[in-house]
Short mmCIF file of C-alpha atoms and ligand atoms in Angstrom, two decimals:
data_model
loop_
_atom_site.label_atom_id
_atom_site.label_comp_id
_atom_site.label_asym_id
_atom_site.label_seq_id
_atom_site.Cartn_x
_atom_site.Cartn_y
_atom_site.Cartn_z
CA MET A 1403 0.00 0.00 0.00
CA LYS A 1404 1.20 3.53 -0.77
CA LYS A 1405 2.29 5.88 1.99
CA LEU A 1406 -0.73 8.10 2.67
CA VAL A 1407 0.41 10.05 5.73
CA GLY A 1408 3.52 12.12 6.34
CA ILE A 1409 4.51 12.63 9.97
CA LEU A 1410 6.77 15.63 10.46
CA MET A 1411 8.39 16.86 13.63
CA GLY A 1412 10.52 19.86 14.45
CA SER A 1413 13.23 17.97 16.34
CA GLN A 1414 14.45 14.43 16.93
CA ASN A 1415 13.52 15.13 20.55
CA ASP A 1416 9.84 15.20 19.51
CA TRP A 1417 9.90 11.51 18.55
CA GLU A 1418 9.22 10.32 22.11
CA THR A 1419 5.71 11.78 21.70
CA MET A 1420 5.22 11.40 17.95
CA ILE A 1421 6.03 7.68 18.17
CA HIS A 1422 2.45 7.34 19.44
CA THR A 1423 1.16 8.76 16.16
CA SER A 1424 3.27 6.30 14.21
CA GLN A 1425 2.24 3.34 16.39
CA THR A 1426 -1.45 4.24 16.10
CA LEU A 1427 -1.18 4.50 12.31
CA ASP A 1428 0.52 1.08 12.35
CA ALA A 1429 -2.35 -0.32 14.42
CA LEU A 1430 -4.76 1.00 11.79
CA GLY A 1431 -2.69 -0.44 8.93
CA ILE A 1432 -1.94 3.00 7.46
CA GLU A 1433 1.39 3.29 5.67
CA HIS A 1434 3.29 6.46 6.53
CA GLU A 1435 6.65 8.17 6.45
CA VAL A 1436 8.37 10.03 9.27
CA SER A 1437 10.70 13.02 8.87
CA VAL A 1438 12.41 15.52 11.14
CA ILE A 1439 12.15 18.92 9.46
CA SER A 1440 12.35 22.09 11.51
CA ALA A 1441 10.39 25.06 10.13
CA HIS A 1442 12.89 27.42 11.72
CA ARG A 1443 16.14 25.52 11.23
CA ALA A 1444 15.47 24.07 7.76
CA PRO A 1445 12.75 26.16 6.08
CA HIS A 1446 13.86 25.32 2.53
CA ARG A 1447 13.64 21.60 3.22
CA LEU A 1448 10.11 22.09 4.58
CA THR A 1449 9.10 23.99 1.44
CA GLU A 1450 10.42 21.23 -0.80
CA TYR A 1451 8.68 18.54 1.28
CA CYS A 1452 5.29 20.27 1.27
CA GLU A 1453 5.37 21.25 -2.39
CA THR A 1454 5.99 17.63 -3.44
CA ALA A 1455 3.86 15.86 -0.81
CA SER A 1456 0.65 15.57 -2.81
CA ASP A 1457 2.42 14.43 -6.00
CA ARG A 1458 4.17 11.74 -3.95
CA GLY A 1459 0.78 10.37 -2.89
CA LEU A 1460 0.52 11.72 0.63
CA GLN A 1461 -3.05 12.66 1.62
CA VAL A 1462 -2.64 13.94 5.20
CA LEU A 1463 0.26 15.61 7.01
CA ILE A 1464 0.64 15.34 10.79
CA CYS A 1465 3.06 17.83 12.33
CA GLY A 1466 4.33 17.66 15.91
CA ALA A 1467 6.19 20.66 17.26
CA GLY A 1468 7.01 22.38 20.52
CA LEU A 1469 7.80 25.91 21.72
CA ALA A 1470 7.10 28.46 18.92
CA ALA A 1471 5.72 25.46 16.95
CA ALA A 1472 5.61 27.06 13.48
CA LEU A 1473 5.85 23.71 11.67
CA PRO A 1474 2.17 22.85 11.06
CA GLY A 1475 1.25 26.44 10.24
CA ALA A 1476 4.08 26.74 7.75
CA ALA A 1477 3.13 23.38 6.23
CA ALA A 1478 -0.51 24.48 5.93
CA ALA A 1479 0.68 27.59 4.10
CA LEU A 1480 2.59 25.45 1.61
CA THR A 1481 0.13 22.66 0.78
CA GLN A 1482 -3.58 22.16 0.28
CA LEU A 1483 -3.43 18.76 2.01
CA PRO A 1484 -5.12 18.58 5.42
CA VAL A 1485 -2.56 19.42 8.12
CA LEU A 1486 -3.05 18.13 11.67
CA GLY A 1487 -0.99 19.67 14.46
CA VAL A 1488 0.20 18.01 17.67
CA PRO A 1489 1.37 20.55 20.27
CA LEU A 1490 4.22 19.12 22.32
CA TYR A 1491 4.81 19.57 26.02
CA SER A 1492 7.30 22.26 26.99
CA LYS A 1493 8.70 22.97 30.44
CA ALA A 1494 8.07 26.73 30.26
CA THR A 1495 4.31 26.62 29.67
CA GLY A 1496 3.29 22.96 29.70
CA GLY A 1497 2.74 23.09 25.93
CA MET A 1498 0.34 26.06 25.89
CA ASP A 1499 2.79 27.96 23.68
CA SER A 1500 2.65 25.21 21.05
CA LEU A 1501 -1.13 24.79 21.38
CA LEU A 1502 -1.80 28.47 20.78
CA ALA A 1503 0.70 28.69 17.92
CA MET A 1504 -1.20 25.91 16.13
CA ALA A 1505 -4.76 26.84 17.03
CA GLN A 1506 -4.46 30.58 16.40
CA MET A 1507 -3.92 30.37 12.67
CA PRO A 1508 -5.20 33.22 10.50
CA GLY A 1509 -8.52 32.58 8.74
CA GLY A 1510 -8.02 30.68 5.49
CA VAL A 1511 -4.97 28.65 6.59
CA PRO A 1512 -6.24 26.03 9.04
CA VAL A 1513 -4.29 23.60 11.18
CA GLY A 1514 -6.47 20.88 12.72
CA THR A 1515 -5.07 21.16 16.22
CA LEU A 1516 -5.17 18.26 18.66
CA ALA A 1517 -4.48 18.03 22.38
CA ILE A 1518 -1.06 18.61 23.94
CA GLY A 1519 1.17 15.55 24.13
CA ARG A 1520 0.42 11.85 23.88
CA ALA A 1521 -3.39 12.05 23.58
CA GLY A 1522 -2.99 14.54 20.74
CA ALA A 1523 -0.42 12.34 19.05
CA VAL A 1524 -2.77 9.33 19.17
CA ASN A 1525 -5.77 11.36 18.09
CA ALA A 1526 -3.95 12.87 15.13
CA ALA A 1527 -3.56 9.36 13.78
CA VAL A 1528 -7.19 8.46 14.48
CA LEU A 1529 -8.41 11.68 12.87
CA ALA A 1530 -6.19 11.06 9.85
CA ALA A 1531 -7.82 7.62 9.62
CA SER A 1532 -11.28 9.24 9.68
CA ILE A 1533 -10.27 11.54 6.82
CA LEU A 1534 -8.72 8.72 4.80
CA ALA A 1535 -11.65 6.38 5.50
CA LEU A 1536 -13.82 8.57 3.25
CA GLY A 1537 -11.88 7.32 0.23
CA HIS A 1538 -10.34 4.03 1.40
CA THR A 1539 -12.71 1.23 2.39
CA GLU A 1540 -9.97 -0.85 4.05
CA ILE A 1541 -9.11 2.07 6.35
CA ALA A 1542 -12.80 2.56 7.14
CA SER A 1543 -12.96 -1.12 8.23
CA ALA A 1544 -9.76 -0.84 10.27
CA LEU A 1545 -11.06 2.27 12.02
CA GLN A 1546 -14.36 0.55 12.80
CA SER A 1547 -12.49 -2.38 14.41
CA PHE A 1548 -10.16 -0.01 16.32
CA ARG A 1549 -13.11 1.86 17.80
CA ALA A 1550 -15.01 -1.34 18.62
CA GLN A 1551 -11.94 -2.73 20.38
CA GLN A 1552 -11.45 0.34 22.55
CA THR A 1553 -15.12 0.24 23.48
CA GLN A 1554 -14.83 -3.43 24.43
CA LYS A 1555 -11.77 -2.67 26.60
CA VAL A 1556 -13.77 -0.10 28.57
CA LEU A 1557 -16.81 -2.35 28.91
CA ALA A 1558 -14.63 -5.23 30.13
CA LEU A 1559 -13.06 -3.23 32.96
CA PRO A 1560 -13.68 -4.76 36.38
CA ASP A 1561 -14.97 -2.90 39.41
CA PRO A 1562 -12.02 -0.56 40.24
CA ARG A 1563 -12.21 -1.66 43.90
CA GLU A 1564 -11.22 -5.17 42.79
CA GLY A 1565 -8.25 -4.04 40.64
C1 RP5 B 1717 10.68 22.91 18.11
O1 RP5 B 1717 11.50 23.30 19.13
C2 RP5 B 1717 10.73 21.42 18.09
O2 RP5 B 1717 9.52 20.92 17.63
C3 RP5 B 1717 11.00 21.03 19.51
O3 RP5 B 1717 9.84 20.60 20.18
C4 RP5 B 1717 11.51 22.32 20.13
C5 RP5 B 1717 12.89 22.20 20.70
O4 RP5 B 1717 13.75 21.61 19.77
P1 RP5 B 1717 15.16 21.04 20.26
O5 RP5 B 1717 15.96 22.24 20.72
O6 RP5 B 1717 14.87 20.07 21.37
O7 RP5 B 1717 15.77 20.36 19.05
O8 RP5 B 1717 11.08 23.41 16.88
#
């Protein structure tokens, strides 16, 4: 199967969170590529990546970044593909800097912004699956199973007093 999702992150240090995006895409059977491309440290590389992404078959970009977190916004400026942003935890503000950088995009250049940290990283993959499911029946089936399984896990939980 072709790679449909590109995961980007601003630093190798972001991988400890963005691995959860990659693992969730794996669980859903969605082929993807992973690249470290900093919007601030390597802007030309980001431009090249985004301008060729659609022609290379990618259909969704997921960008994890911390601090000033320009990566998803810059990507959204460079491609018409849906761009999902994962704000990463930072010591100074707990990730609020990244969250606001991604959510407060000017009208007309959206970044679909998820929660800070691991939950956002997982949900970016699940949301990418929802988008891709519209045009890929096998991903729609995988997503249905994924959701059914997580429901079953919750329903099967014992009384917490017995745990
Ligand atoms: C951002 O700056 C990256 O996404 C990372 O979260 C943060 C710090 O980068 P490093 O100094 O750890 O490489 O661009």
